[in-house]
PDB file of C-alpha atoms in Angstrom:
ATOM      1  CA  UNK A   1    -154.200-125.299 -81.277  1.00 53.00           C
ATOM      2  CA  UNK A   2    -156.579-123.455 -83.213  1.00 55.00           C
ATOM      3  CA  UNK A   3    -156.524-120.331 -81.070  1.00 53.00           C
ATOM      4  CA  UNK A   4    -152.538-120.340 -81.566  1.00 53.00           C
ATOM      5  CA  UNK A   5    -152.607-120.649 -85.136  1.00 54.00           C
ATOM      6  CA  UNK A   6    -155.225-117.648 -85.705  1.00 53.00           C
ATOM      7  CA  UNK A   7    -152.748-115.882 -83.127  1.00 49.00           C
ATOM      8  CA  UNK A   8    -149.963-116.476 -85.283  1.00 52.00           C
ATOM      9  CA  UNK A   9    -151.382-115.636 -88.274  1.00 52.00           C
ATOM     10  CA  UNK A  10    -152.619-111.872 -86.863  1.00 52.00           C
ATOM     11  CA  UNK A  11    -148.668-111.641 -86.110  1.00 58.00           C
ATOM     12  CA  UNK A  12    -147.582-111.879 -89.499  1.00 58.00           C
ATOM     13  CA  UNK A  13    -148.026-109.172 -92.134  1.00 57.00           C
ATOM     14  CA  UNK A  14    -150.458-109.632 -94.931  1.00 60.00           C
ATOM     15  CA  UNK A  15    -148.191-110.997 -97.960  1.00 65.00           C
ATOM     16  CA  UNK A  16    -149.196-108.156 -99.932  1.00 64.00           C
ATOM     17  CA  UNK A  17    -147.511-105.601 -97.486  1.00 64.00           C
ATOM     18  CA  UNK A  18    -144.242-107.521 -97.521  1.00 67.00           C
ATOM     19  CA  UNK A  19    -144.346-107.663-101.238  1.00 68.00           C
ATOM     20  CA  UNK A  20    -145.134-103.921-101.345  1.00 66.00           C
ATOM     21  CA  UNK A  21    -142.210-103.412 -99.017  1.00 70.00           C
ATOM     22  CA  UNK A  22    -139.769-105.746-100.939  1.00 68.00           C
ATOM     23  CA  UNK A  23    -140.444-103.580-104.582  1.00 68.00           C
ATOM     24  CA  UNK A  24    -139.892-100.230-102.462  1.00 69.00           C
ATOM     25  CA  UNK A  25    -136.596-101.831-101.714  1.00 68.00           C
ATOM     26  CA  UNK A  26    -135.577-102.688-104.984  1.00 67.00           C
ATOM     27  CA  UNK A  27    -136.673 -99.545-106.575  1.00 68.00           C
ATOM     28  CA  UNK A  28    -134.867 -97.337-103.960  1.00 64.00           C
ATOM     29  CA  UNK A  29    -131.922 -99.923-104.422  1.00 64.00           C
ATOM     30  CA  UNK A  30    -132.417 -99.344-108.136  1.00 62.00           C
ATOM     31  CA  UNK A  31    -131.951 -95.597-108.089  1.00 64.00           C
ATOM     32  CA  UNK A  32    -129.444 -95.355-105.907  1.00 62.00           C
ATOM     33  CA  UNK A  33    -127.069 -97.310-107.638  1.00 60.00           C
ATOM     34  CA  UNK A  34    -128.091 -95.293-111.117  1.00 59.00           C
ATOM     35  CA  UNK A  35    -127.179 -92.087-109.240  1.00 55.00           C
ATOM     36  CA  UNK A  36    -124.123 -93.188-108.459  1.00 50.00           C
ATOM     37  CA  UNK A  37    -123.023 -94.507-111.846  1.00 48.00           C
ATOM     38  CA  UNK A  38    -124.524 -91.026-112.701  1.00 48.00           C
ATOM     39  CA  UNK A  39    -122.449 -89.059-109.845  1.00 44.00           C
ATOM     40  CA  UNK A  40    -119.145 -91.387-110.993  1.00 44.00           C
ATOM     41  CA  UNK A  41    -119.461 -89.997-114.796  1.00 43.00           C
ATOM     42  CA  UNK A  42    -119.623 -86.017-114.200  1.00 48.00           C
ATOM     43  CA  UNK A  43    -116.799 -86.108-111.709  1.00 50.00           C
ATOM     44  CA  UNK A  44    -113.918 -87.701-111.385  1.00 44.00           C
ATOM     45  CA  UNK A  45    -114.181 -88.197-107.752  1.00 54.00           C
ATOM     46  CA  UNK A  46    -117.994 -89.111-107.791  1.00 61.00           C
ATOM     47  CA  UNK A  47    -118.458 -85.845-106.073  1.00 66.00           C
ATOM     48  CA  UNK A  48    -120.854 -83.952-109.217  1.00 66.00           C
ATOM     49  CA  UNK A  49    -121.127 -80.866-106.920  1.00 68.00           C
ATOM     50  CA  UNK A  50    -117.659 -81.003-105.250  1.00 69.00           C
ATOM     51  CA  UNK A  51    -117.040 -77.043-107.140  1.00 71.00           C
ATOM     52  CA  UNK A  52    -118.884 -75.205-104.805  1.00 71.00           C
ATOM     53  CA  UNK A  53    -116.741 -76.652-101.714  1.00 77.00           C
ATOM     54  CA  UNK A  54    -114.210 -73.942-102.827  1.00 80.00           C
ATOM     55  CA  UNK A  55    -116.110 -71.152-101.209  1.00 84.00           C
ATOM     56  CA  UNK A  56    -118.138 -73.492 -98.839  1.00 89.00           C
ATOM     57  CA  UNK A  57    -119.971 -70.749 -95.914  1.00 91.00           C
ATOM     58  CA  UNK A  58    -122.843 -71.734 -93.575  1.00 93.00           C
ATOM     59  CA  UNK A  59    -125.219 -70.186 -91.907  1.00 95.00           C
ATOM     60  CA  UNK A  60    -127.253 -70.984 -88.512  1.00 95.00           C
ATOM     61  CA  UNK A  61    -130.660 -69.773 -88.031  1.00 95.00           C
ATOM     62  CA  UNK A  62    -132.106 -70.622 -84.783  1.00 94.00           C
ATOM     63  CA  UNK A  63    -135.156 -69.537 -82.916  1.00 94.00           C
ATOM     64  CA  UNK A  64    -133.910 -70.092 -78.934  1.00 95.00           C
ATOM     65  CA  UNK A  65    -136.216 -69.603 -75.775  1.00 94.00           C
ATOM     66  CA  UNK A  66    -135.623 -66.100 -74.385  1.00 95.00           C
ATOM     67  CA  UNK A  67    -132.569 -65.960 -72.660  1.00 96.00           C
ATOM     68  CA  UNK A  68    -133.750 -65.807 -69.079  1.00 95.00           C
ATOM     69  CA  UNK A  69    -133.130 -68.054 -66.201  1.00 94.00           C
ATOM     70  CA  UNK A  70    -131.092 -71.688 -66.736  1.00 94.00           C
ATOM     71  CA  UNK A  71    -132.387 -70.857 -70.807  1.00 94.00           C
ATOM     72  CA  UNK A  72    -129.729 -68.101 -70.875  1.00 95.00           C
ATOM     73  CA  UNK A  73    -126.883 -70.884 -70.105  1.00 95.00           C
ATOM     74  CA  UNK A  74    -127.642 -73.341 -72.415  1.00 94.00           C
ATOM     75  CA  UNK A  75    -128.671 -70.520 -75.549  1.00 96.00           C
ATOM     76  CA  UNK A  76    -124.979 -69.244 -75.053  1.00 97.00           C
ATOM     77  CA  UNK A  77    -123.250 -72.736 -74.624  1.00 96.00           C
ATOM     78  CA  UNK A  78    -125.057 -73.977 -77.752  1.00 95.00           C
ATOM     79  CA  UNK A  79    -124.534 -70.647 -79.741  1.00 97.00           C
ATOM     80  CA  UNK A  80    -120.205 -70.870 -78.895  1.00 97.00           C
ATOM     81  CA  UNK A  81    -120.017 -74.400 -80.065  1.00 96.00           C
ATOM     82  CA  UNK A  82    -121.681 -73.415 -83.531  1.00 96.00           C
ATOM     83  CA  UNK A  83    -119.245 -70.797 -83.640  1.00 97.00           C
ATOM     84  CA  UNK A  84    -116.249 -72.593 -82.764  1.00 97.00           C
ATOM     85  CA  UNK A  85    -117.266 -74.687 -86.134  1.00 96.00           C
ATOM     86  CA  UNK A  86    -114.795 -74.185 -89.019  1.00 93.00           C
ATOM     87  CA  UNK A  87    -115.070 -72.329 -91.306  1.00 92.00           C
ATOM     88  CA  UNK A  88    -117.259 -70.074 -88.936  1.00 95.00           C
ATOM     89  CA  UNK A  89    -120.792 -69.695 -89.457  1.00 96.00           C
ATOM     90  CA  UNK A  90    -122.370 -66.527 -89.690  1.00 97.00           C
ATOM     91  CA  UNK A  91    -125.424 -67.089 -86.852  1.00 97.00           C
ATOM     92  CA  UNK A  92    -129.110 -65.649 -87.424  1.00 97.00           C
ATOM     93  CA  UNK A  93    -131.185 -65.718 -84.315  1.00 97.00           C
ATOM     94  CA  UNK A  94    -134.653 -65.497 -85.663  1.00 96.00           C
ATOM     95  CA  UNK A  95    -137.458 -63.420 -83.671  1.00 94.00           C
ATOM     96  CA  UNK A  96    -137.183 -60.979 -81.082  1.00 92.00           C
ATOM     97  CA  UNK A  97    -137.252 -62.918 -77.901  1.00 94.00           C
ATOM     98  CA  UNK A  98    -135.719 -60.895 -74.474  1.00 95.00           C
ATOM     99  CA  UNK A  99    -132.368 -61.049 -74.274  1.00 95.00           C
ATOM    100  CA  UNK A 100    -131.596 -61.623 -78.753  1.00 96.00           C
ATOM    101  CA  UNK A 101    -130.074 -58.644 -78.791  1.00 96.00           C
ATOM    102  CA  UNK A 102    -127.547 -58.706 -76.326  1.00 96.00           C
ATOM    103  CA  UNK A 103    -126.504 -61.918 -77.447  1.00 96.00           C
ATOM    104  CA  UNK A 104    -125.560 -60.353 -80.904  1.00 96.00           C
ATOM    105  CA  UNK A 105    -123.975 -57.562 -79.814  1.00 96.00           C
ATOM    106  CA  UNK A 106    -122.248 -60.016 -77.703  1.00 96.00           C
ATOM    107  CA  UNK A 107    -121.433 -62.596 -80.022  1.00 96.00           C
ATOM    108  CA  UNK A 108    -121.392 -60.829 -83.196  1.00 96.00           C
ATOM    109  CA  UNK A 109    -124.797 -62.284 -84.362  1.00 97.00           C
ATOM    110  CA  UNK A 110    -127.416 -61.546 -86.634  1.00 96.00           C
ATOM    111  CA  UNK A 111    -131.065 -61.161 -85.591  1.00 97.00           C
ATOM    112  CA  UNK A 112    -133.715 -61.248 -87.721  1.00 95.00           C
ATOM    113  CA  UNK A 113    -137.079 -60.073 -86.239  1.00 94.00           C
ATOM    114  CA  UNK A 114    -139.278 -60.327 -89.096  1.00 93.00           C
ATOM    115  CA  UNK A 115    -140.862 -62.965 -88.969  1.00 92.00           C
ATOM    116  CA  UNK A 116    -144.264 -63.819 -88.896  1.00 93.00           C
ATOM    117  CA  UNK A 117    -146.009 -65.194 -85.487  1.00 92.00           C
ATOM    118  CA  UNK A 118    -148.764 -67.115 -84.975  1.00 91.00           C
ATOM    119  CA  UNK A 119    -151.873 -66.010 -82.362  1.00 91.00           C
ATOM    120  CA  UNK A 120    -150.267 -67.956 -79.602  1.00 90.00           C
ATOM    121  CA  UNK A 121    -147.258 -65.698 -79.896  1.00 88.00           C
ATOM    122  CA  UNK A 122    -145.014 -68.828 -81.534  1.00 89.00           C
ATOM    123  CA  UNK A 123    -142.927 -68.025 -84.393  1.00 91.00           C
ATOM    124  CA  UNK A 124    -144.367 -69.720 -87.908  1.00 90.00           C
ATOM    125  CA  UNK A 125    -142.433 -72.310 -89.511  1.00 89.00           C
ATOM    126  CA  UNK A 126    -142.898 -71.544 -92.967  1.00 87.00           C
ATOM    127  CA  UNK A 127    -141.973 -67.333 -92.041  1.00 90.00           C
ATOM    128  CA  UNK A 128    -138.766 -68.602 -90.887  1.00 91.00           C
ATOM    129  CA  UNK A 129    -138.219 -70.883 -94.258  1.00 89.00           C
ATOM    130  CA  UNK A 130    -139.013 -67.603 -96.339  1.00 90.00           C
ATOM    131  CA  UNK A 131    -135.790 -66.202 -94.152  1.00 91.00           C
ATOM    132  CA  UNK A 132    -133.513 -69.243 -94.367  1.00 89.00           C
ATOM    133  CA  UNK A 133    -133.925 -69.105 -97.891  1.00 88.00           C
ATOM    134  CA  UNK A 134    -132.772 -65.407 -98.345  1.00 91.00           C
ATOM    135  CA  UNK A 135    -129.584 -66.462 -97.234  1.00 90.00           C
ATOM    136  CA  UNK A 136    -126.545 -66.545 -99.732  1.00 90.00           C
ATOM    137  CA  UNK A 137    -124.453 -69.235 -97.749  1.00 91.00           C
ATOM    138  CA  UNK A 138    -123.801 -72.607 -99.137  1.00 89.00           C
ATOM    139  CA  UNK A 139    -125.408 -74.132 -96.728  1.00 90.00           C
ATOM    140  CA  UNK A 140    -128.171 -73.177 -94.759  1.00 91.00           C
ATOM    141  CA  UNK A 141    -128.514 -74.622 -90.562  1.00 92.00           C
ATOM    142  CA  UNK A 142    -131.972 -74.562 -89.074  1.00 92.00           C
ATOM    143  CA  UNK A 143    -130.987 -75.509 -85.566  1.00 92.00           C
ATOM    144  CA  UNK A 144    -132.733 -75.541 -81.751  1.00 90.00           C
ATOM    145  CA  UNK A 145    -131.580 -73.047 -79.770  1.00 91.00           C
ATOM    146  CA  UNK A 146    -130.020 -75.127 -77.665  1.00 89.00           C
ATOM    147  CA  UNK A 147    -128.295 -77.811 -79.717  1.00 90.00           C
ATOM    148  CA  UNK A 148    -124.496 -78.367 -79.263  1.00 91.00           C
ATOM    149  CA  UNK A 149    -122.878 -78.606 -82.785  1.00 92.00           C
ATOM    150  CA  UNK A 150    -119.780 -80.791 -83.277  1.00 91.00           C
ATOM    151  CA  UNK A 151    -116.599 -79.781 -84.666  1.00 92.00           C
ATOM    152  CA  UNK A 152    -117.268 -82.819 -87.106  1.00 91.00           C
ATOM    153  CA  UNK A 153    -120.529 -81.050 -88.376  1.00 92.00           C
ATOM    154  CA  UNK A 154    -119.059 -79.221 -91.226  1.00 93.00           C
ATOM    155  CA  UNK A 155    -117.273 -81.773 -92.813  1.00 91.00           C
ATOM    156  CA  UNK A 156    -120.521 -84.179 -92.373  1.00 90.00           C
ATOM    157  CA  UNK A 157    -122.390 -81.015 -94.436  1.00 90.00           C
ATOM    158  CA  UNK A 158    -119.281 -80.718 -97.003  1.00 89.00           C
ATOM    159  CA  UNK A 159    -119.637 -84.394 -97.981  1.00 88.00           C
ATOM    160  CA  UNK A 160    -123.398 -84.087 -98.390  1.00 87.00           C
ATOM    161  CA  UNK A 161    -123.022 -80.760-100.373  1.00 86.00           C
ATOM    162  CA  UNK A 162    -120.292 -82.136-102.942  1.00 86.00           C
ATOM    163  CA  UNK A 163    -123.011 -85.272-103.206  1.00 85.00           C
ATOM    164  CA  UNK A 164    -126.299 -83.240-103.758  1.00 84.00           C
ATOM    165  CA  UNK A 165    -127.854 -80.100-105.365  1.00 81.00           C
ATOM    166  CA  UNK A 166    -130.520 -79.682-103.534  1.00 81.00           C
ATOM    167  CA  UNK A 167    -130.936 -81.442-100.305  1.00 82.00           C
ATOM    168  CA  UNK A 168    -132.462 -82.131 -96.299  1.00 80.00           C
ATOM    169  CA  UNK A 169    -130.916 -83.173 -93.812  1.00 82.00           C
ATOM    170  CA  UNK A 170    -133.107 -83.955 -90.349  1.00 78.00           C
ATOM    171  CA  UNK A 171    -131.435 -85.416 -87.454  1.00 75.00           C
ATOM    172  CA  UNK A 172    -132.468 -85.952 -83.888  1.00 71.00           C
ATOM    173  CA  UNK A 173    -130.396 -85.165 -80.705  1.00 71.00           C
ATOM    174  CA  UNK A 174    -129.070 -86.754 -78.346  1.00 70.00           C
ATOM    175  CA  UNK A 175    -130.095 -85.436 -74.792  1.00 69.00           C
ATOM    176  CA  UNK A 176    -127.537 -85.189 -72.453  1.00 67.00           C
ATOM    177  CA  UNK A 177    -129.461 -84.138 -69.485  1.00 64.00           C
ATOM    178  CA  UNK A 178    -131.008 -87.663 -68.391  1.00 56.00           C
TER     179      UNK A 178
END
Protein backbone atom coordinates (compact mmCIF):
# COMPACT_ATOMS: atom_id res chain seq x y z
CA UNK A 1 0.00 0.00 0.00
CA UNK A 2 2.60 2.33 0.78
CA UNK A 3 4.50 1.93 -2.47
CA UNK A 4 1.04 2.76 -4.33
CA UNK A 5 0.32 5.73 -2.47
CA UNK A 6 3.94 7.39 -3.01
CA UNK A 7 3.19 6.21 -6.74
CA UNK A 8 0.16 8.09 -6.81
CA UNK A 9 1.26 10.97 -5.33
CA UNK A 10 4.45 11.39 -8.04
CA UNK A 11 1.35 11.23 -10.61
CA UNK A 12 -0.28 14.19 -9.49
CA UNK A 13 1.00 17.73 -10.03
CA UNK A 14 2.33 19.73 -7.17
CA UNK A 15 -0.81 21.96 -6.01
CA UNK A 16 1.13 24.93 -6.65
CA UNK A 17 1.42 24.16 -10.48
CA UNK A 18 -2.32 23.61 -10.79
CA UNK A 19 -2.96 26.79 -8.96
CA UNK A 20 -0.42 28.57 -11.21
CA UNK A 21 -2.23 27.06 -14.16
CA UNK A 22 -5.81 27.88 -12.88
CA UNK A 23 -4.79 32.03 -12.46
CA UNK A 24 -3.19 31.81 -16.13
CA UNK A 25 -6.66 30.72 -17.03
CA UNK A 26 -8.52 33.28 -15.48
CA UNK A 27 -6.29 36.05 -16.46
CA UNK A 28 -6.25 34.98 -20.18
CA UNK A 29 -10.12 34.46 -19.65
CA UNK A 30 -10.07 37.94 -18.14
CA UNK A 31 -8.56 39.71 -21.12
CA UNK A 32 -10.18 38.16 -23.58
CA UNK A 33 -13.48 38.99 -22.64
CA UNK A 34 -12.21 42.89 -22.00
CA UNK A 35 -11.03 42.85 -25.64
CA UNK A 36 -14.04 41.95 -26.79
CA UNK A 37 -16.23 44.40 -24.90
CA UNK A 38 -13.35 46.64 -26.24
CA UNK A 39 -13.62 45.28 -30.04
CA UNK A 40 -17.79 45.51 -29.57
CA UNK A 41 -17.49 49.47 -28.70
CA UNK A 42 -15.24 50.81 -31.77
CA UNK A 43 -17.24 48.86 -34.30
CA UNK A 44 -20.42 48.11 -34.80
CA UNK A 45 -19.81 44.67 -35.94
CA UNK A 46 -17.05 43.89 -33.26
CA UNK A 47 -14.71 43.88 -36.15
CA UNK A 48 -12.28 47.29 -34.85
CA UNK A 49 -10.09 46.71 -37.97
CA UNK A 50 -12.80 45.53 -40.44
CA UNK A 51 -11.66 49.11 -42.78
CA UNK A 52 -8.77 47.75 -44.19
CA UNK A 53 -10.77 44.57 -45.66
CA UNK A 54 -11.74 47.08 -48.45
CA UNK A 55 -8.44 46.79 -50.20
CA UNK A 56 -7.49 43.41 -48.50
CA UNK A 57 -4.04 41.96 -50.84
CA UNK A 58 -1.70 39.16 -49.67
CA UNK A 59 1.38 38.19 -50.30
CA UNK A 60 3.30 34.64 -50.18
CA UNK A 61 6.88 34.45 -49.48
CA UNK A 62 8.24 31.06 -49.57
CA UNK A 63 11.70 29.64 -49.59
CA UNK A 64 11.06 26.01 -51.63
CA UNK A 65 13.81 23.24 -52.20
CA UNK A 66 15.32 23.74 -55.67
CA UNK A 67 13.11 22.60 -58.14
CA UNK A 68 14.82 19.41 -59.24
CA UNK A 69 13.66 15.89 -59.24
CA UNK A 70 10.02 14.85 -57.43
CA UNK A 71 10.81 18.68 -55.53
CA UNK A 72 9.94 20.30 -58.89
CA UNK A 73 6.27 18.60 -58.71
CA UNK A 74 5.27 19.39 -55.50
CA UNK A 75 7.01 23.36 -55.59
CA UNK A 76 4.62 23.90 -58.67
CA UNK A 77 1.47 22.04 -57.24
CA UNK A 78 1.82 24.02 -53.99
CA UNK A 79 2.71 27.38 -55.79
CA UNK A 80 -0.92 26.97 -58.27
CA UNK A 81 -3.06 26.34 -55.29
CA UNK A 82 -1.76 29.68 -53.58
CA UNK A 83 -2.52 31.25 -56.70
CA UNK A 84 -5.81 29.94 -57.36
CA UNK A 85 -6.60 31.80 -53.80
CA UNK A 86 -8.94 34.81 -54.16
CA UNK A 87 -8.17 37.66 -54.34
CA UNK A 88 -4.77 36.43 -55.88
CA UNK A 89 -1.68 36.72 -54.07
CA UNK A 90 1.21 38.26 -55.43
CA UNK A 91 4.01 35.20 -54.70
CA UNK A 92 7.75 36.02 -53.55
CA UNK A 93 10.01 33.06 -53.81
CA UNK A 94 12.82 34.00 -51.55
CA UNK A 95 16.59 32.96 -52.48
CA UNK A 96 18.04 31.87 -55.55
CA UNK A 97 17.68 28.16 -55.54
CA UNK A 98 18.01 26.26 -59.34
CA UNK A 99 15.13 26.35 -61.08
CA UNK A 100 13.40 30.08 -59.06
CA UNK A 101 13.61 31.67 -61.99
CA UNK A 102 11.87 29.73 -64.38
CA UNK A 103 9.18 29.30 -62.10
CA UNK A 104 8.56 33.16 -62.17
CA UNK A 105 8.82 33.68 -65.51
CA UNK A 106 6.49 30.84 -65.59
CA UNK A 107 4.09 31.74 -63.11
CA UNK A 108 4.39 35.36 -62.99
CA UNK A 109 6.33 35.35 -59.62
CA UNK A 110 8.52 37.43 -57.76
CA UNK A 111 11.98 36.34 -56.60
CA UNK A 112 13.81 37.90 -54.19
CA UNK A 113 17.51 36.82 -53.94
CA UNK A 114 18.74 38.99 -51.32
CA UNK A 115 18.77 37.47 -48.64
CA UNK A 116 21.23 36.67 -46.27
CA UNK A 117 22.61 32.86 -45.89
CA UNK A 118 24.06 31.23 -43.29
CA UNK A 119 27.71 29.16 -43.63
CA UNK A 120 25.85 25.98 -44.31
CA UNK A 121 24.40 27.60 -47.38
CA UNK A 122 20.63 27.78 -45.56
CA UNK A 123 18.77 30.87 -45.95
CA UNK A 124 18.52 33.01 -42.39
CA UNK A 125 15.29 33.38 -40.81
CA UNK A 126 15.47 36.73 -39.57
CA UNK A 127 16.97 37.99 -43.52
CA UNK A 128 13.82 36.70 -44.80
CA UNK A 129 11.62 38.63 -41.92
CA UNK A 130 13.57 41.93 -42.94
CA UNK A 131 11.94 40.99 -46.63
CA UNK A 132 8.44 39.97 -45.53
CA UNK A 133 8.24 43.08 -43.83
CA UNK A 134 9.05 45.34 -46.90
CA UNK A 135 6.02 44.18 -48.31
CA UNK A 136 2.97 46.63 -48.72
CA UNK A 137 0.19 43.83 -48.76
CA UNK A 138 -2.30 43.52 -46.04
CA UNK A 139 -1.29 40.53 -45.18
CA UNK A 140 1.87 38.99 -45.30
CA UNK A 141 2.17 34.59 -45.96
CA UNK A 142 5.39 32.98 -44.86
CA UNK A 143 4.70 29.55 -46.27
CA UNK A 144 6.83 26.02 -47.04
CA UNK A 145 7.45 25.58 -50.34
CA UNK A 146 5.46 22.91 -50.60
CA UNK A 147 2.29 23.61 -48.64
CA UNK A 148 -1.13 23.33 -50.43
CA UNK A 149 -3.23 26.46 -49.53
CA UNK A 150 -7.04 26.17 -49.35
CA UNK A 151 -9.47 28.18 -51.12
CA UNK A 152 -10.86 28.81 -47.48
CA UNK A 153 -7.43 30.44 -46.48
CA UNK A 154 -8.26 33.94 -47.29
CA UNK A 155 -11.33 34.31 -45.67
CA UNK A 156 -9.72 32.46 -42.43
CA UNK A 157 -6.91 35.58 -42.81
CA UNK A 158 -9.84 38.28 -43.50
CA UNK A 159 -11.56 37.36 -40.22
CA UNK A 160 -8.30 37.49 -38.28
CA UNK A 161 -7.29 40.84 -40.00
CA UNK A 162 -10.74 42.71 -39.28
CA UNK A 163 -10.07 41.19 -35.46
CA UNK A 164 -6.36 42.31 -34.96
CA UNK A 165 -3.74 45.04 -35.70
CA UNK A 166 -0.96 43.37 -35.43
CA UNK A 167 -0.93 39.67 -35.38
CA UNK A 168 0.72 35.69 -35.88
CA UNK A 169 -0.67 33.17 -37.06
CA UNK A 170 1.39 29.55 -36.90
CA UNK A 171 -0.25 26.49 -38.02
CA UNK A 172 0.98 23.01 -38.69
CA UNK A 173 0.19 20.80 -41.78
CA UNK A 174 -1.32 18.11 -42.38
CA UNK A 175 0.83 15.52 -44.39
CA UNK A 176 -0.80 13.84 -46.96
CA UNK A 177 1.88 11.54 -48.05
CA UNK A 178 1.61 8.77 -45.18
Amino acid sequence: HRLKRRWNRAKRPPHWLVLLSVTLVLIYLYQLSSRRGHASNSSPAGRPFSGRLDNFSMEIFAAPKPFQGEDTVRNYRAIRSWLRLEPRPKVTLLGNETGYMEAASRLNLSVETKVDKSFLNGLLFNSMIVRVNESTATVCVLVDGDSILTSNFPRSLKRIAAQFKDFLVVSTGIDLDE
